[in-house]
Coordinates of C-alpha atoms in Angstrom, one line a residue:
M1 CA 134.4 94.0 3.3
T2 CA 135.8 98.1 3.0
P3 CA 133.5 100.5 3.8
E4 CA 134.0 101.6 0.0
S5 CA 131.6 98.9 -0.9
I6 CA 128.4 100.6 -2.0
I7 CA 126.1 98.0 -1.0
N8 CA 127.4 98.3 2.8
R9 CA 127.3 101.8 2.4
I10 CA 123.5 102.5 1.4
I11 CA 122.6 100.2 4.3
A12 CA 124.1 101.9 7.3
E13 CA 124.3 105.4 6.2
R14 CA 121.0 107.2 6.0
P15 CA 121.1 109.8 2.6
T16 CA 121.9 113.1 3.8
H17 CA 121.4 114.6 0.3
D18 CA 118.5 115.6 -1.5
G19 CA 117.7 112.8 -4.1
A20 CA 114.4 111.6 -4.7
L21 CA 112.7 108.0 -5.3
T22 CA 109.3 108.8 -7.3
V23 CA 107.2 106.3 -7.9
A24 CA 104.4 106.7 -11.0
G25 CA 101.9 105.4 -12.6
L26 CA 98.6 105.9 -14.7
G27 CA 97.3 108.1 -11.7
H28 CA 99.2 107.9 -8.8
H29 CA 102.8 109.9 -8.1
R30 CA 104.2 109.7 -5.1
R31 CA 107.6 111.4 -4.2
M32 CA 110.0 110.5 -1.7
P33 CA 113.2 111.5 -0.5
L34 CA 115.5 109.0 0.0
S35 CA 116.1 109.9 3.2
E36 CA 112.9 109.1 4.5
L37 CA 113.2 105.7 2.2
H38 CA 116.1 105.1 4.3
D39 CA 114.3 105.6 7.5
R40 CA 111.2 103.3 5.9
A41 CA 113.3 100.5 4.9
R42 CA 114.7 100.4 8.5
A43 CA 111.5 100.1 9.6
V44 CA 110.1 97.2 7.5
A45 CA 113.6 95.5 8.3
T46 CA 112.7 96.1 11.7
A47 CA 109.6 93.8 11.2
L48 CA 111.1 91.7 9.2
R49 CA 113.4 91.1 12.4
R50 CA 110.7 91.1 15.2
S51 CA 108.6 88.6 12.8
G52 CA 111.6 86.2 13.2
V53 CA 113.3 86.9 9.3
Q54 CA 117.4 85.8 10.3
E55 CA 120.5 86.4 8.9
G56 CA 120.8 84.3 5.7
D57 CA 117.2 83.8 5.4
R58 CA 115.8 83.7 1.5
I59 CA 112.3 86.3 0.8
G60 CA 110.7 85.9 -2.4
V61 CA 109.0 89.0 -4.4
L62 CA 106.5 88.3 -6.7
A63 CA 104.7 91.6 -7.3
V64 CA 105.0 94.6 -9.8
N65 CA 106.8 97.2 -9.9
R66 CA 105.7 99.1 -6.7
L67 CA 107.0 101.1 -3.7
E68 CA 106.9 98.1 -1.0
W69 CA 109.0 96.1 -3.9
V70 CA 111.5 99.4 -3.0
L71 CA 110.7 98.7 1.0
L72 CA 111.6 95.4 1.1
D73 CA 115.2 94.7 -1.0
L74 CA 116.6 97.7 1.0
A75 CA 114.9 96.3 4.2
A76 CA 116.4 92.4 3.9
L77 CA 119.6 94.2 2.6
M78 CA 120.0 95.9 5.6
I79 CA 119.2 92.4 8.1
K80 CA 121.8 90.1 5.4
A81 CA 119.0 88.2 4.2
Q82 CA 118.5 87.0 0.7
T83 CA 116.2 88.7 -1.8
A84 CA 114.4 85.6 -4.8
G85 CA 112.7 88.0 -7.3
F86 CA 110.1 86.2 -9.6
E87 CA 108.3 88.1 -12.9
P88 CA 104.5 88.3 -12.6
G89 CA 103.2 86.0 -15.0
K90 CA 106.3 83.4 -15.3
F91 CA 105.5 82.2 -11.4
T92 CA 102.7 81.1 -9.2
P93 CA 102.6 82.6 -5.7
D94 CA 102.2 78.7 -4.3
I95 CA 103.5 76.2 -1.8
E96 CA 105.4 74.8 -4.5
L97 CA 107.5 78.0 -5.7
V98 CA 108.3 78.3 -2.0
E99 CA 109.6 74.8 -1.6
R100 CA 111.3 74.6 -4.8
Y101 CA 113.3 78.1 -4.4
D102 CA 113.6 77.4 -0.7
L103 CA 111.5 80.6 0.7
D104 CA 111.0 81.6 4.2
L105 CA 108.8 84.0 3.0
L106 CA 107.0 85.2 -0.3
Y107 CA 105.6 88.5 -0.8
T108 CA 103.1 89.0 -3.4
D109 CA 100.7 91.5 -5.0
A110 CA 98.4 88.5 -6.1
S111 CA 95.2 87.4 -4.0
V112 CA 96.2 85.7 -0.9
G113 CA 93.5 83.7 0.5
D114 CA 92.3 82.6 3.9
G115 CA 94.1 79.2 3.7
A116 CA 97.0 80.4 2.2
P117 CA 100.5 78.8 4.4
P118 CA 101.9 81.7 6.7
T119 CA 104.9 81.9 4.3
I120 CA 102.9 83.4 1.6
R121 CA 102.1 86.9 2.8
P122 CA 100.3 89.9 1.0
I123 CA 103.0 92.4 -0.8
A124 CA 100.5 95.4 1.1
E125 CA 101.3 94.4 4.6
V126 CA 105.0 96.3 3.8
A127 CA 103.7 99.3 3.4
E128 CA 102.1 98.8 6.7
Y129 CA 105.4 98.2 8.3
A130 CA 106.9 101.1 7.2
E131 CA 104.4 103.4 9.0
H132 CA 106.7 101.9 12.2
D133 CA 109.2 104.5 13.7
P134 CA 112.5 102.9 12.3
Q135 CA 114.7 101.1 14.8
E136 CA 118.6 101.4 15.3
L137 CA 119.5 97.4 13.6
K138 CA 122.7 96.0 14.3
A139 CA 125.3 97.0 12.2
L140 CA 125.9 94.4 9.3
Q141 CA 128.6 94.0 6.8
W142 CA 128.5 92.0 3.5
E143 CA 131.2 90.4 2.5
P144 CA 132.8 90.4 -1.4
D145 CA 131.7 86.8 -2.4
E146 CA 128.1 86.6 0.0
C147 CA 125.2 87.0 -2.2
T148 CA 122.6 89.3 -1.5
T149 CA 119.7 88.1 -4.0
V150 CA 118.8 85.1 -6.7
K151 CA 118.1 86.2 -9.9
F152 CA 116.5 84.4 -12.6
T153 CA 117.0 84.1 -16.2
S154 CA 114.9 85.5 -19.0
G155 CA 113.2 81.9 -20.0
S156 CA 113.9 82.4 -23.9
T157 CA 115.2 78.8 -23.9
G158 CA 113.5 77.2 -21.7
V159 CA 112.9 77.1 -17.6
P160 CA 114.4 80.2 -16.3
K161 CA 117.5 79.1 -14.4
G162 CA 118.4 80.9 -10.8
L163 CA 121.8 82.8 -10.3
E164 CA 123.1 84.5 -6.6
A165 CA 124.5 87.4 -7.1
T166 CA 127.7 88.5 -5.5
V167 CA 128.8 91.7 -3.7
A168 CA 131.5 92.0 -5.1
S169 CA 129.7 91.8 -8.8
V170 CA 127.1 94.6 -7.7
D171 CA 130.0 96.8 -6.1
S172 CA 132.0 96.6 -9.5
S173 CA 129.1 97.2 -11.7
L174 CA 127.5 100.3 -10.5
C175 CA 131.2 101.8 -10.1
D176 CA 132.0 101.1 -13.4
V177 CA 128.9 103.1 -15.1
Q178 CA 128.8 106.0 -13.0
G179 CA 132.8 106.2 -14.3
F180 CA 131.3 106.5 -17.7
F181 CA 128.2 108.3 -17.0
G182 CA 128.4 109.9 -13.8
H183 CA 125.2 110.3 -12.5
L184 CA 124.9 113.3 -10.3
R185 CA 122.6 115.8 -8.8
G186 CA 119.7 116.5 -10.6
D187 CA 119.4 113.4 -13.1
D188 CA 116.1 111.2 -12.7
I189 CA 116.9 107.5 -13.4
L190 CA 113.4 105.8 -15.0
V191 CA 113.3 102.3 -14.4
F192 CA 110.1 100.2 -15.9
L193 CA 111.2 97.3 -16.5
P194 CA 110.6 94.7 -13.5
L195 CA 112.1 95.1 -10.2
S196 CA 112.9 91.2 -10.2
L197 CA 115.6 91.7 -12.9
L198 CA 118.5 92.9 -10.6
Q199 CA 120.2 95.8 -12.7
Q200 CA 117.0 97.6 -12.4
R201 CA 117.4 97.4 -9.0
Y202 CA 120.8 99.1 -9.4
W203 CA 119.6 102.4 -10.6
L204 CA 118.3 102.6 -6.7
Y205 CA 121.2 101.8 -5.3
S206 CA 123.5 103.8 -7.4
A207 CA 120.7 106.4 -6.9
M208 CA 120.9 106.2 -2.9
H209 CA 125.0 106.8 -3.4
W210 CA 125.7 109.5 -5.2
G211 CA 122.4 111.6 -4.7
H212 CA 120.5 111.6 -8.2
D213 CA 116.9 111.0 -8.6
V214 CA 115.2 107.6 -9.6
T215 CA 111.4 107.2 -10.9
I216 CA 110.2 103.5 -10.7
T217 CA 106.6 103.1 -13.1
T218 CA 105.8 99.6 -15.3
Y219 CA 106.1 99.5 -19.0
Q220 CA 102.3 99.6 -19.0
S221 CA 102.5 103.2 -17.8
V222 CA 105.8 104.5 -19.0
F223 CA 104.8 106.3 -22.0
A224 CA 102.2 108.5 -19.7
V225 CA 105.2 108.9 -16.7
M226 CA 107.7 110.3 -19.0
P227 CA 106.3 113.8 -20.2
M228 CA 105.4 114.2 -16.5
V229 CA 108.5 113.3 -14.4
E230 CA 110.8 114.4 -17.5
P231 CA 113.5 112.0 -16.5
T232 CA 117.7 112.9 -17.5
V233 CA 118.5 108.9 -18.6
V234 CA 116.3 106.6 -19.9
M235 CA 117.0 102.5 -19.7
G236 CA 114.8 100.4 -22.1
V237 CA 115.1 97.5 -24.2
P238 CA 114.9 97.8 -27.7
A239 CA 111.3 96.9 -28.1
F240 CA 110.5 100.0 -26.1
F241 CA 112.8 102.1 -28.3
D242 CA 111.2 100.5 -31.4
T243 CA 107.5 101.6 -29.9
A244 CA 109.0 105.2 -29.1
K245 CA 110.4 105.6 -32.4
R246 CA 106.7 104.7 -33.8
Y247 CA 105.3 107.0 -32.2
I248 CA 107.4 109.7 -32.6
E249 CA 107.5 109.4 -36.6
G250 CA 103.3 109.3 -36.4
R251 CA 103.6 112.7 -35.0
L252 CA 105.7 114.1 -37.6
S253 CA 104.9 117.0 -40.2
D254 CA 105.9 120.1 -41.9
D255 CA 106.4 122.0 -38.1
H256 CA 105.9 119.1 -36.8
D257 CA 110.0 117.1 -36.1
A258 CA 111.6 114.2 -34.4
A259 CA 113.3 116.5 -32.0
K260 CA 110.2 118.7 -31.3
A261 CA 108.1 114.9 -31.0
A262 CA 110.9 113.4 -29.3
V263 CA 111.0 116.1 -26.6
E264 CA 106.7 115.5 -25.8
L265 CA 107.1 111.7 -25.4
F266 CA 110.9 111.8 -23.0
G267 CA 110.7 114.8 -22.2
P268 CA 112.6 118.0 -22.5
R269 CA 115.5 116.7 -20.1
I270 CA 117.0 113.6 -22.0
R271 CA 121.0 113.3 -21.3
Y272 CA 121.2 110.2 -22.6
M273 CA 119.5 106.4 -23.3
W274 CA 120.5 102.9 -22.8
T275 CA 119.5 100.1 -24.2
G276 CA 120.7 96.2 -24.2
S277 CA 119.6 92.9 -23.3
A278 CA 118.7 92.2 -27.0
P279 CA 120.4 93.0 -29.9
A280 CA 119.4 96.4 -31.4
D281 CA 118.6 97.8 -34.7
Q282 CA 121.0 100.1 -36.0
A283 CA 118.2 102.1 -37.6
V284 CA 116.6 102.7 -34.8
L285 CA 119.8 104.1 -32.8
R286 CA 120.8 106.2 -35.6
F287 CA 117.1 107.7 -35.7
F288 CA 117.8 108.9 -32.0
N289 CA 120.8 109.9 -32.2
E290 CA 119.5 112.3 -35.1
A291 CA 117.0 113.6 -33.1
G292 CA 119.4 114.7 -30.5
L293 CA 118.6 112.0 -27.6
P294 CA 122.1 110.0 -27.6
I295 CA 121.5 106.0 -27.4
F296 CA 124.2 103.8 -26.3
E297 CA 123.8 99.8 -26.3
G298 CA 125.6 97.5 -24.1
Y299 CA 126.1 94.3 -24.0
G300 CA 125.9 91.5 -21.2
L301 CA 124.2 88.4 -19.5
N302 CA 122.5 87.5 -16.1
E303 CA 125.8 85.1 -15.6
T304 CA 128.3 88.7 -16.5
C305 CA 126.5 91.6 -15.5
I306 CA 127.3 94.4 -18.2
A307 CA 130.1 93.4 -19.8
T308 CA 130.8 96.2 -22.7
K309 CA 129.4 99.2 -23.2
N310 CA 129.3 102.1 -25.7
H311 CA 129.4 105.4 -23.8
P312 CA 129.9 109.4 -24.1
G313 CA 134.0 108.4 -24.5
A314 CA 134.0 105.2 -26.5
H315 CA 131.5 104.5 -28.9
R316 CA 131.2 102.6 -32.1
E317 CA 128.3 102.5 -34.7
G318 CA 127.0 98.3 -34.9
S319 CA 129.0 97.8 -31.8
V320 CA 128.2 97.1 -28.3
G321 CA 131.2 98.9 -26.9
K322 CA 133.9 97.5 -25.2
A323 CA 134.6 96.1 -22.0
L324 CA 134.5 97.1 -18.6
P325 CA 137.2 97.6 -16.6
G326 CA 137.6 94.2 -14.9
K327 CA 136.0 92.3 -18.0
E328 CA 137.9 91.0 -20.4
I329 CA 136.0 89.1 -23.9
L330 CA 137.5 86.2 -24.7
I331 CA 137.0 84.8 -28.7
G332 CA 137.4 81.5 -28.6
D333 CA 138.2 79.4 -32.0
D334 CA 134.7 78.8 -32.9
N335 CA 133.9 82.1 -32.6
V336 CA 131.8 82.5 -29.4
V337 CA 132.0 84.7 -27.1
R338 CA 132.9 84.7 -23.6
V339 CA 133.6 86.8 -20.6
R340 CA 136.0 86.9 -17.8
S341 CA 135.1 89.0 -14.5
D342 CA 137.5 89.7 -11.5
H343 CA 134.2 90.0 -10.0
P344 CA 132.1 86.9 -11.4
V345 CA 128.7 87.1 -10.5
N346 CA 128.7 83.5 -9.8
T347 CA 130.3 80.5 -11.3
T348 CA 127.6 78.3 -11.1
Y349 CA 123.6 78.3 -11.2
A350 CA 122.0 77.8 -7.6
Y351 CA 119.0 76.2 -9.9
A352 CA 119.5 74.9 -12.9
P353 CA 119.4 71.1 -14.9
P354 CA 122.2 68.7 -14.8
G355 CA 125.3 70.2 -16.3
E356 CA 124.0 73.5 -17.2
S357 CA 126.5 75.3 -14.6
E358 CA 129.2 73.7 -16.4
R359 CA 128.6 74.0 -19.7
I360 CA 128.5 77.8 -18.7
F361 CA 131.2 78.3 -16.4
K362 CA 134.2 78.2 -16.6
P363 CA 137.4 77.9 -14.8
G364 CA 139.1 81.4 -14.0
G365 CA 136.0 84.1 -13.9
I366 CA 135.1 82.8 -17.2
V367 CA 131.8 82.6 -18.8
R368 CA 130.3 81.1 -22.3
T369 CA 127.8 82.9 -23.7
G370 CA 126.6 81.2 -26.4
D371 CA 127.1 84.2 -28.7
F372 CA 129.0 84.4 -32.0
G373 CA 130.9 87.8 -31.8
H374 CA 134.6 89.0 -32.9
L375 CA 136.8 92.0 -31.6
D376 CA 137.7 95.0 -33.2
D377 CA 141.2 96.4 -33.8
D378 CA 139.9 99.1 -30.9
G379 CA 138.5 96.2 -28.8
F380 CA 135.1 97.1 -29.5
L381 CA 132.8 94.0 -29.7
F382 CA 130.2 93.1 -32.4
I383 CA 127.4 90.4 -31.7
H384 CA 126.4 88.5 -34.7
G385 CA 124.3 86.1 -33.5
R386 CA 123.6 83.4 -31.0
A387 CA 125.5 80.0 -31.6
D388 CA 121.8 78.2 -30.5
D389 CA 120.2 80.1 -33.5
V390 CA 122.5 78.6 -36.5
I391 CA 120.6 77.1 -39.0
V392 CA 122.7 73.8 -41.0
L393 CA 121.2 73.5 -44.3
D394 CA 121.5 69.8 -45.9
N395 CA 124.0 71.0 -47.8
G396 CA 126.4 71.8 -45.3
R397 CA 125.8 75.7 -45.0
K398 CA 125.5 77.3 -41.6
V399 CA 123.2 80.4 -41.8
I400 CA 123.0 82.7 -39.0
V401 CA 119.8 83.8 -38.5
R402 CA 119.9 87.2 -36.3
V403 CA 121.6 89.0 -40.1
I404 CA 118.3 87.3 -42.0
E405 CA 116.0 88.5 -39.2
S406 CA 117.4 92.0 -38.3
R407 CA 117.2 92.1 -42.1
F408 CA 113.3 91.8 -42.2
R409 CA 112.6 93.5 -38.7
D410 CA 114.8 96.7 -40.6
T411 CA 112.3 96.9 -43.2
G412 CA 109.3 98.4 -40.8
A413 CA 107.1 95.8 -42.4
V414 CA 106.8 93.3 -39.0
A415 CA 107.1 93.6 -34.9
E416 CA 109.4 90.4 -35.0
C417 CA 111.1 87.9 -36.8
V418 CA 111.7 84.1 -36.1
L419 CA 113.6 81.8 -38.6
Y420 CA 112.8 78.2 -38.4
C421 CA 114.5 75.1 -41.7
P422 CA 111.6 72.6 -41.4
D423 CA 113.0 70.5 -44.0
Q424 CA 116.7 71.3 -44.0
I425 CA 116.4 73.1 -47.5
G426 CA 114.6 76.5 -47.1
L427 CA 113.8 78.2 -44.2
V428 CA 110.6 79.9 -42.8
A429 CA 110.0 83.4 -41.0
V430 CA 107.3 83.2 -38.2
V431 CA 107.0 87.2 -38.5
S432 CA 104.6 89.1 -35.5
P433 CA 102.7 91.8 -37.1
Y434 CA 102.2 95.2 -35.5
P435 CA 99.2 96.1 -33.5
G436 CA 95.9 97.2 -36.0
P437 CA 95.4 95.5 -39.3
V438 CA 98.0 93.4 -41.3
D439 CA 99.7 94.6 -44.7
T440 CA 100.2 91.5 -46.1
E441 CA 101.0 93.6 -49.8
A442 CA 103.9 95.5 -47.2
I443 CA 105.5 91.8 -45.9
T444 CA 105.5 90.4 -49.2
A445 CA 107.9 93.6 -50.6
A446 CA 110.0 93.3 -46.9
L447 CA 110.6 89.2 -48.0
E448 CA 111.3 90.3 -51.6
A449 CA 113.8 93.3 -50.1
V450 CA 115.4 90.6 -47.6
N451 CA 116.0 87.7 -50.4
A452 CA 117.5 90.4 -52.0
A453 CA 119.9 91.6 -49.6
S454 CA 120.8 87.6 -48.9
E455 CA 123.2 85.1 -50.0
P456 CA 120.9 82.5 -51.7
D457 CA 121.3 79.9 -48.7
E458 CA 119.9 82.7 -46.8
R459 CA 116.7 83.4 -49.0
V460 CA 113.6 82.9 -46.9
T461 CA 111.4 80.7 -48.8
R462 CA 107.9 81.3 -47.1
V463 CA 106.4 83.9 -43.9
I464 CA 104.0 82.9 -41.7
I465 CA 101.7 85.9 -40.6
A466 CA 101.4 84.8 -36.9
E467 CA 97.8 85.5 -35.9
E468 CA 98.4 88.2 -33.5
P469 CA 101.8 90.4 -32.5
F470 CA 103.8 88.7 -30.0
T471 CA 103.3 89.7 -26.0
I472 CA 104.4 88.9 -22.4
D473 CA 100.8 88.4 -22.0
N474 CA 100.8 85.4 -24.4
D475 CA 104.0 84.0 -23.8
L476 CA 105.9 84.6 -26.5
L477 CA 108.2 87.2 -25.5
T478 CA 110.3 87.4 -22.5
S479 CA 110.4 90.2 -19.9
Q480 CA 112.9 91.7 -21.6
F481 CA 111.1 91.4 -25.5
K482 CA 112.9 88.9 -26.5
P483 CA 110.9 86.5 -28.9
I484 CA 110.8 82.6 -27.2
R485 CA 111.5 80.6 -30.4
K486 CA 110.8 77.5 -28.8
R487 CA 106.9 78.5 -27.9
I488 CA 106.9 80.2 -31.5
Q489 CA 107.5 77.0 -33.2
E490 CA 105.2 74.7 -30.7
R491 CA 102.4 77.4 -31.6
Y492 CA 102.6 77.3 -35.3
R493 CA 104.8 74.2 -36.2
A494 CA 101.6 73.1 -38.3
R495 CA 102.1 76.2 -40.1
I496 CA 105.7 76.0 -40.4
D497 CA 105.5 72.4 -41.3
D498 CA 103.4 72.4 -44.2
P499 CA 105.0 73.4 -47.8
K500 CA 101.7 75.1 -48.9
E501 CA 100.9 77.9 -46.1
G502 CA 102.0 81.4 -45.4
L503 CA 103.3 84.2 -48.0
H504 CA 105.6 82.9 -50.9
A505 CA 109.1 84.3 -52.0
R506 CA 109.1 84.5 -56.0

């Protein structure tokens, strides 16, 4: 691979700029120059080499966001070992995990007992490795089609599938995003989604290469951390921005408008905000734009990486942007979106049920996304819902549920809405209330408003109010805060199937 590869450059060249990494949380805050981070990562890489880790070995990481996660990731790149990021709460650090995913080592922040096999190590050990003097390492380079990491799907439709990501796909995505947004010295990108998601580590690589700052925290700490570190870029899933909007609205008064309340929450330096991974409510995006915080929605899957993106040079409300350079959006006769890439993430899954790779990956670097969509005359992509989330009624009418679910969320009465059709006649909604007392009257009014805006076959006949909000902790949301439909249906099946249950439409 040529020296222009971002991955190769960040492992080979100690940063000479003044960019820094901040790791922040509730009660702790540590800022480290990226040059020092590079040194410490080399020390970790040296320790891994001495422990027997070889080029091509696979190191698993099952831990919340922390400095040791970052050090392991960079160290693995330096010695051409592959990482596999596992989301805490979704995986268990045991020998079964090690064997299932062919791990040579597994580092975890979970308790590691005396009887644990030597392949499972406490991630705190990495901090000890990093204190040693960094040693010169054999100069290694990754080739474009080599894979640096295994990443896993969110698991919203079942067991997560494992996918190896090529160097070329990482390099191209970083270059494309930099071309749109120009992250430079003085910028500070805030990362709070799990580092097990490869895209969250992109911003570390970007900082190492272009010299801006990056702050890493957790979802549990992010609202406390933002006004403290004053980021310029915040990247979050739609649910995060929904929560932020409600906070800001709760602070409004005659002398305290949305712009002032937003500065109190996000800090005064926001240049732009980024959202994706799940459908965003246009009302929420409009709210932040009007409050002086530009927010841009994009689109992509684990299998495609970032495929389209709104940005300051090309933005259209309601769309998820235009295709990135090296990407092409294809709409099939079935109206399902397909993405062709010059530098594919991969052409097959590493871990998936039989037939899954053939169903998703097509010849020529094409991925069938499973999303309905259309391109307008200017090339902006609009997403209409999942092909798998179409309900066929007994009269043959096909109902795309995302549109109706979005209408329900847009009323502001519920946090989430998932539709089912137990009898192929009437739609039943299971809604996630906001934390606190449930406002049944508001939900009833929302049901009436949704039905008034819908076609007859799209009317919701009943609403089941969930016993508690959907969360990651109760296994009803993915790490990217998308509802897990099958689990919600399993948990509330009896109430969904019982025609007497729930709030009934008039």
